[in-house]
PDB file of C-alpha atoms in Angstrom:
ATOM      1  CA  UNK X  29      -1.372   0.464  22.101  1.00  0.00           C
ATOM      2  CA  UNK X  30      -3.195   3.592  20.960  1.00  0.00           C
ATOM      3  CA  UNK X  31      -3.268   4.109  17.208  1.00  0.00           C
ATOM      4  CA  UNK X  32      -4.407   6.968  15.035  1.00  0.00           C
ATOM      5  CA  UNK X  33      -7.689   6.626  13.161  1.00  0.00           C
ATOM      6  CA  UNK X  34      -7.537   5.718   9.462  1.00  0.00           C
ATOM      7  CA  UNK X  35      -7.976   8.466   6.884  1.00  0.00           C
ATOM      8  CA  UNK X  36      -7.252   9.016   3.216  1.00  0.00           C
ATOM      9  CA  UNK X  37      -3.512   9.368   2.844  1.00  0.00           C
ATOM     10  CA  UNK X  38      -2.534   7.131   5.751  1.00  0.00           C
ATOM     11  CA  UNK X  39      -1.103   3.623   5.663  1.00  0.00           C
ATOM     12  CA  UNK X  40      -2.483   0.381   6.953  1.00  0.00           C
ATOM     13  CA  UNK X  41       0.346  -1.930   7.950  1.00  0.00           C
ATOM     14  CA  UNK X  42      -0.657  -5.549   8.540  1.00  0.00           C
ATOM     15  CA  UNK X  43       0.073  -6.722  12.065  1.00  0.00           C
ATOM     16  CA  UNK X  44       1.695 -10.128  12.526  1.00  0.00           C
ATOM     17  CA  UNK X  45      -1.782 -11.394  13.523  1.00  0.00           C
ATOM     18  CA  UNK X  46      -3.179 -10.851  10.004  1.00  0.00           C
ATOM     19  CA  UNK X  47      -2.929 -14.172   8.153  1.00  0.00           C
ATOM     20  CA  UNK X  48      -5.078 -13.421   5.089  1.00  0.00           C
ATOM     21  CA  UNK X  49      -2.730 -14.222   2.160  1.00  0.00           C
ATOM     22  CA  UNK X  50      -3.941 -11.105   0.313  1.00  0.00           C
ATOM     23  CA  UNK X  51      -2.693  -8.884   3.119  1.00  0.00           C
ATOM     24  CA  UNK X  52      -0.156 -10.737   5.294  1.00  0.00           C
ATOM     25  CA  UNK X  53       2.828  -8.427   5.913  1.00  0.00           C
ATOM     26  CA  UNK X  54       1.386  -5.861   3.510  1.00  0.00           C
ATOM     27  CA  UNK X  55       1.338  -2.075   3.436  1.00  0.00           C
ATOM     28  CA  UNK X  56      -1.868  -0.487   2.106  1.00  0.00           C
ATOM     29  CA  UNK X  57      -2.197   3.171   1.142  1.00  0.00           C
ATOM     30  CA  UNK X  58      -5.692   4.450   1.925  1.00  0.00           C
ATOM     31  CA  UNK X  59      -7.063   6.473  -1.003  1.00  0.00           C
ATOM     32  CA  UNK X  60     -10.585   6.992   0.342  1.00  0.00           C
ATOM     33  CA  UNK X  61     -12.092   6.543   3.802  1.00  0.00           C
ATOM     34  CA  UNK X  62     -15.614   7.707   4.611  1.00  0.00           C
ATOM     35  CA  UNK X  63     -19.022   6.450   5.756  1.00  0.00           C
ATOM     36  CA  UNK X  64     -19.300   4.358   2.564  1.00  0.00           C
ATOM     37  CA  UNK X  65     -16.166   2.364   3.365  1.00  0.00           C
ATOM     38  CA  UNK X  66     -12.461   2.366   2.615  1.00  0.00           C
ATOM     39  CA  UNK X  67     -10.499   2.012  -0.629  1.00  0.00           C
ATOM     40  CA  UNK X  68      -6.749   1.576  -0.938  1.00  0.00           C
ATOM     41  CA  UNK X  69      -3.923  -0.090  -2.813  1.00  0.00           C
ATOM     42  CA  UNK X  70      -1.346  -2.585  -1.589  1.00  0.00           C
ATOM     43  CA  UNK X  71       2.026  -0.889  -2.071  1.00  0.00           C
ATOM     44  CA  UNK X  72       4.339  -3.863  -1.668  1.00  0.00           C
ATOM     45  CA  UNK X  73       3.116  -6.574  -4.044  1.00  0.00           C
ATOM     46  CA  UNK X  74       4.952  -6.256  -7.386  1.00  0.00           C
ATOM     47  CA  UNK X  75       4.047  -8.657 -10.168  1.00  0.00           C
ATOM     48  CA  UNK X  76       6.396  -9.827 -12.915  1.00  0.00           C
ATOM     49  CA  UNK X  77       4.380  -7.927 -15.561  1.00  0.00           C
ATOM     50  CA  UNK X  78       6.202  -4.919 -17.031  1.00  0.00           C
ATOM     51  CA  UNK X  79       4.127  -1.727 -17.152  1.00  0.00           C
ATOM     52  CA  UNK X  80       4.978  -1.396 -20.849  1.00  0.00           C
ATOM     53  CA  UNK X  81       3.255  -4.695 -21.634  1.00  0.00           C
ATOM     54  CA  UNK X  82      -0.181  -3.207 -20.965  1.00  0.00           C
ATOM     55  CA  UNK X  83       0.470   0.535 -20.878  1.00  0.00           C
ATOM     56  CA  UNK X  84       3.319   1.307 -23.304  1.00  0.00           C
ATOM     57  CA  UNK X  85       2.840   5.077 -22.997  1.00  0.00           C
ATOM     58  CA  UNK X  86       3.485   4.887 -19.241  1.00  0.00           C
ATOM     59  CA  UNK X  87       6.607   2.728 -19.384  1.00  0.00           C
ATOM     60  CA  UNK X  88       8.998   5.698 -19.475  1.00  0.00           C
ATOM     61  CA  UNK X  89       7.579   7.253 -16.284  1.00  0.00           C
ATOM     62  CA  UNK X  90       6.982   4.024 -14.338  1.00  0.00           C
ATOM     63  CA  UNK X  91       8.840   3.888 -11.022  1.00  0.00           C
ATOM     64  CA  UNK X  92      11.444   1.116 -10.699  1.00  0.00           C
ATOM     65  CA  UNK X  93      10.723  -1.680 -10.462  1.00  0.00           C
ATOM     66  CA  UNK X  94       8.693  -0.755 -13.557  1.00  0.00           C
ATOM     67  CA  UNK X  95       6.142  -3.514 -13.152  1.00  0.00           C
ATOM     68  CA  UNK X  96       2.433  -3.572 -12.427  1.00  0.00           C
ATOM     69  CA  UNK X  97       1.725  -3.971  -8.723  1.00  0.00           C
ATOM     70  CA  UNK X  98      -1.077  -6.151  -7.345  1.00  0.00           C
ATOM     71  CA  UNK X  99      -3.142  -3.389  -5.713  1.00  0.00           C
ATOM     72  CA  UNK X 100      -5.522  -5.785  -4.029  1.00  0.00           C
ATOM     73  CA  UNK X 101      -8.094  -8.491  -4.613  1.00  0.00           C
ATOM     74  CA  UNK X 102     -10.931  -6.162  -5.675  1.00  0.00           C
ATOM     75  CA  UNK X 103     -11.392  -5.509  -9.423  1.00  0.00           C
ATOM     76  CA  UNK X 104      -7.960  -6.804 -10.503  1.00  0.00           C
ATOM     77  CA  UNK X 105      -8.756  -5.863 -14.102  1.00  0.00           C
ATOM     78  CA  UNK X 106      -8.873  -2.140 -13.232  1.00  0.00           C
ATOM     79  CA  UNK X 107      -5.652  -0.118 -13.396  1.00  0.00           C
ATOM     80  CA  UNK X 108      -4.860   2.639 -10.926  1.00  0.00           C
ATOM     81  CA  UNK X 109      -1.970   5.040 -11.412  1.00  0.00           C
ATOM     82  CA  UNK X 110      -0.492   7.078  -8.582  1.00  0.00           C
ATOM     83  CA  UNK X 111       2.251   9.683  -8.564  1.00  0.00           C
ATOM     84  CA  UNK X 112       3.749  12.312  -6.292  1.00  0.00           C
ATOM     85  CA  UNK X 113       3.606  15.842  -7.696  1.00  0.00           C
ATOM     86  CA  UNK X 114       4.893  18.775  -5.687  1.00  0.00           C
ATOM     87  CA  UNK X 115       4.932  16.578  -2.601  1.00  0.00           C
ATOM     88  CA  UNK X 116       1.281  15.541  -2.936  1.00  0.00           C
ATOM     89  CA  UNK X 117      -0.212  12.189  -3.868  1.00  0.00           C
ATOM     90  CA  UNK X 118      -2.249  12.236  -7.082  1.00  0.00           C
ATOM     91  CA  UNK X 119      -4.331   9.679  -8.954  1.00  0.00           C
ATOM     92  CA  UNK X 120      -3.309   9.512 -12.620  1.00  0.00           C
ATOM     93  CA  UNK X 121      -5.672   8.880 -15.535  1.00  0.00           C
ATOM     94  CA  UNK X 122      -4.026   5.903 -17.222  1.00  0.00           C
ATOM     95  CA  UNK X 123      -6.253   6.265 -20.294  1.00  0.00           C
ATOM     96  CA  UNK X 124      -4.361   9.448 -21.182  1.00  0.00           C
ATOM     97  CA  UNK X 125      -0.693   9.838 -22.094  1.00  0.00           C
ATOM     98  CA  UNK X 126       1.694  11.156 -19.425  1.00  0.00           C
ATOM     99  CA  UNK X 127       1.688  14.947 -19.349  1.00  0.00           C
ATOM    100  CA  UNK X 128       4.981  15.287 -17.480  1.00  0.00           C
ATOM    101  CA  UNK X 129       7.866  13.207 -16.152  1.00  0.00           C
ATOM    102  CA  UNK X 130       6.435  12.613 -12.665  1.00  0.00           C
ATOM    103  CA  UNK X 131       7.205   9.034 -11.640  1.00  0.00           C
ATOM    104  CA  UNK X 132       4.103   6.817 -11.659  1.00  0.00           C
ATOM    105  CA  UNK X 133       3.345   3.537  -9.899  1.00  0.00           C
ATOM    106  CA  UNK X 134       0.736   1.357 -11.627  1.00  0.00           C
ATOM    107  CA  UNK X 135      -1.567  -0.994  -9.723  1.00  0.00           C
ATOM    108  CA  UNK X 136      -3.977  -3.680 -10.915  1.00  0.00           C
ATOM    109  CA  UNK X 137      -6.930  -3.854  -8.571  1.00  0.00           C
ATOM    110  CA  UNK X 138      -7.448  -2.396  -5.146  1.00  0.00           C
ATOM    111  CA  UNK X 139      -8.298  -3.245  -1.560  1.00  0.00           C
ATOM    112  CA  UNK X 140     -11.761  -2.399  -0.293  1.00  0.00           C
ATOM    113  CA  UNK X 141     -13.718  -2.499   2.935  1.00  0.00           C
ATOM    114  CA  UNK X 142     -17.445  -1.912   3.325  1.00  0.00           C
ATOM    115  CA  UNK X 143     -18.910   0.412   5.972  1.00  0.00           C
ATOM    116  CA  UNK X 144     -17.600  -0.587   9.390  1.00  0.00           C
ATOM    117  CA  UNK X 145     -15.512  -3.492   8.064  1.00  0.00           C
ATOM    118  CA  UNK X 146     -12.133  -1.803   8.549  1.00  0.00           C
ATOM    119  CA  UNK X 147     -13.177  -0.619  12.025  1.00  0.00           C
ATOM    120  CA  UNK X 148     -13.866  -4.265  12.911  1.00  0.00           C
ATOM    121  CA  UNK X 149     -10.455  -5.342  11.605  1.00  0.00           C
ATOM    122  CA  UNK X 150      -8.766  -2.552  13.560  1.00  0.00           C
ATOM    123  CA  UNK X 151     -10.580  -3.680  16.717  1.00  0.00           C
ATOM    124  CA  UNK X 152      -9.245  -7.208  16.055  1.00  0.00           C
ATOM    125  CA  UNK X 153      -5.715  -5.711  15.868  1.00  0.00           C
ATOM    126  CA  UNK X 154      -5.239  -6.760  12.253  1.00  0.00           C
ATOM    127  CA  UNK X 155      -3.747  -3.403  11.190  1.00  0.00           C
ATOM    128  CA  UNK X 156      -1.511  -0.621  12.436  1.00  0.00           C
ATOM    129  CA  UNK X 157      -2.417   2.840  11.101  1.00  0.00           C
ATOM    130  CA  UNK X 158       0.616   5.033  10.408  1.00  0.00           C
ATOM    131  CA  UNK X 159       1.556   8.089   8.371  1.00  0.00           C
ATOM    132  CA  UNK X 160       2.300   7.803   4.657  1.00  0.00           C
ATOM    133  CA  UNK X 161       5.625   9.082   3.388  1.00  0.00           C
ATOM    134  CA  UNK X 162       5.891   9.969  -0.334  1.00  0.00           C
ATOM    135  CA  UNK X 163       8.915   7.687  -0.526  1.00  0.00           C
ATOM    136  CA  UNK X 164       6.619   4.737   0.183  1.00  0.00           C
ATOM    137  CA  UNK X 165       5.058   5.066  -3.257  1.00  0.00           C
ATOM    138  CA  UNK X 166       8.449   5.399  -4.926  1.00  0.00           C
ATOM    139  CA  UNK X 167      10.232   2.633  -3.000  1.00  0.00           C
ATOM    140  CA  UNK X 168      12.555   0.594  -5.203  1.00  0.00           C
ATOM    141  CA  UNK X 169      12.585  -2.348  -2.754  1.00  0.00           C
ATOM    142  CA  UNK X 170       8.904  -3.119  -2.174  1.00  0.00           C
ATOM    143  CA  UNK X 171       9.742  -6.489  -0.624  1.00  0.00           C
ATOM    144  CA  UNK X 172      11.349  -4.620   2.300  1.00  0.00           C
ATOM    145  CA  UNK X 173       8.559  -2.051   2.736  1.00  0.00           C
ATOM    146  CA  UNK X 174       6.684  -3.727   5.608  1.00  0.00           C
ATOM    147  CA  UNK X 175       9.772  -3.737   7.827  1.00  0.00           C
ATOM    148  CA  UNK X 176      10.960  -0.333   6.629  1.00  0.00           C
ATOM    149  CA  UNK X 177       7.645   1.391   7.421  1.00  0.00           C
ATOM    150  CA  UNK X 178       7.520  -0.177  10.879  1.00  0.00           C
ATOM    151  CA  UNK X 179      11.196   0.568  11.549  1.00  0.00           C
ATOM    152  CA  UNK X 180      10.721   4.305  10.992  1.00  0.00           C
ATOM    153  CA  UNK X 181       7.944   4.554  13.607  1.00  0.00           C
ATOM    154  CA  UNK X 182       8.993   6.360  16.770  1.00  0.00           C
ATOM    155  CA  UNK X 183       6.536   4.436  18.906  1.00  0.00           C
ATOM    156  CA  UNK X 184       6.601   0.861  20.164  1.00  0.00           C
ATOM    157  CA  UNK X 185       5.536  -0.191  16.644  1.00  0.00           C
ATOM    158  CA  UNK X 186       9.163  -0.131  15.505  1.00  0.00           C
ATOM    159  CA  UNK X 187       9.843  -3.354  17.414  1.00  0.00           C
ATOM    160  CA  UNK X 188       7.580  -5.230  14.975  1.00  0.00           C
ATOM    161  CA  UNK X 189       9.968  -4.451  12.092  1.00  0.00           C
ATOM    162  CA  UNK X 190      12.113  -7.424  13.081  1.00  0.00           C
ATOM    163  CA  UNK X 191       9.195  -9.760  13.788  1.00  0.00           C
ATOM    164  CA  UNK X 192       9.925 -13.054  12.007  1.00  0.00           C
ATOM    165  CA  UNK X 193       7.529 -14.139   9.289  1.00  0.00           C
ATOM    166  CA  UNK X 194       7.786 -17.682  10.661  1.00  0.00           C
ATOM    167  CA  UNK X 195       7.949 -17.975  14.444  1.00  0.00           C
ATOM    168  CA  UNK X 196       9.505 -21.416  14.031  1.00  0.00           C
ATOM    169  CA  UNK X 197      12.574 -19.640  12.644  1.00  0.00           C
ATOM    170  CA  UNK X 198      12.986 -17.530  15.799  1.00  0.00           C
TER     171      UNK X 198
END
């Protein structure tokens, strides 16, 4: 199966072969991809922590579910805010107060790959690379995102949307 190369603004969707508990059945938005490596956030791992508990000023613009999302295993103490403004993805400075009513998703931590590491994982068929849709950031049912992103693919990837999480259940 021929896949597009990763780039900032695309999604990494874990293949059923990826068993790492940090990334199994996850959807990662790539924020940066260059010769120094790759940085992204896991879009479908909400925590039970309300945004207002740590960032009260951002509570009113937090996308439902208005909780902090586990962005990945790297630097979990660092907050990353993302929003869609005029159809474009933007990183938000969470140390400031919101300057408009654009909906914001807040992440704790990120996902990171060193130079060549993601290329190795792609060669091992650990990830599908697909296009990001602004609705992915604003999804109100993050637990359904993995299947939803795969289902909307026009290629043979859509068949994976119904892949059981436990083959014993098939």
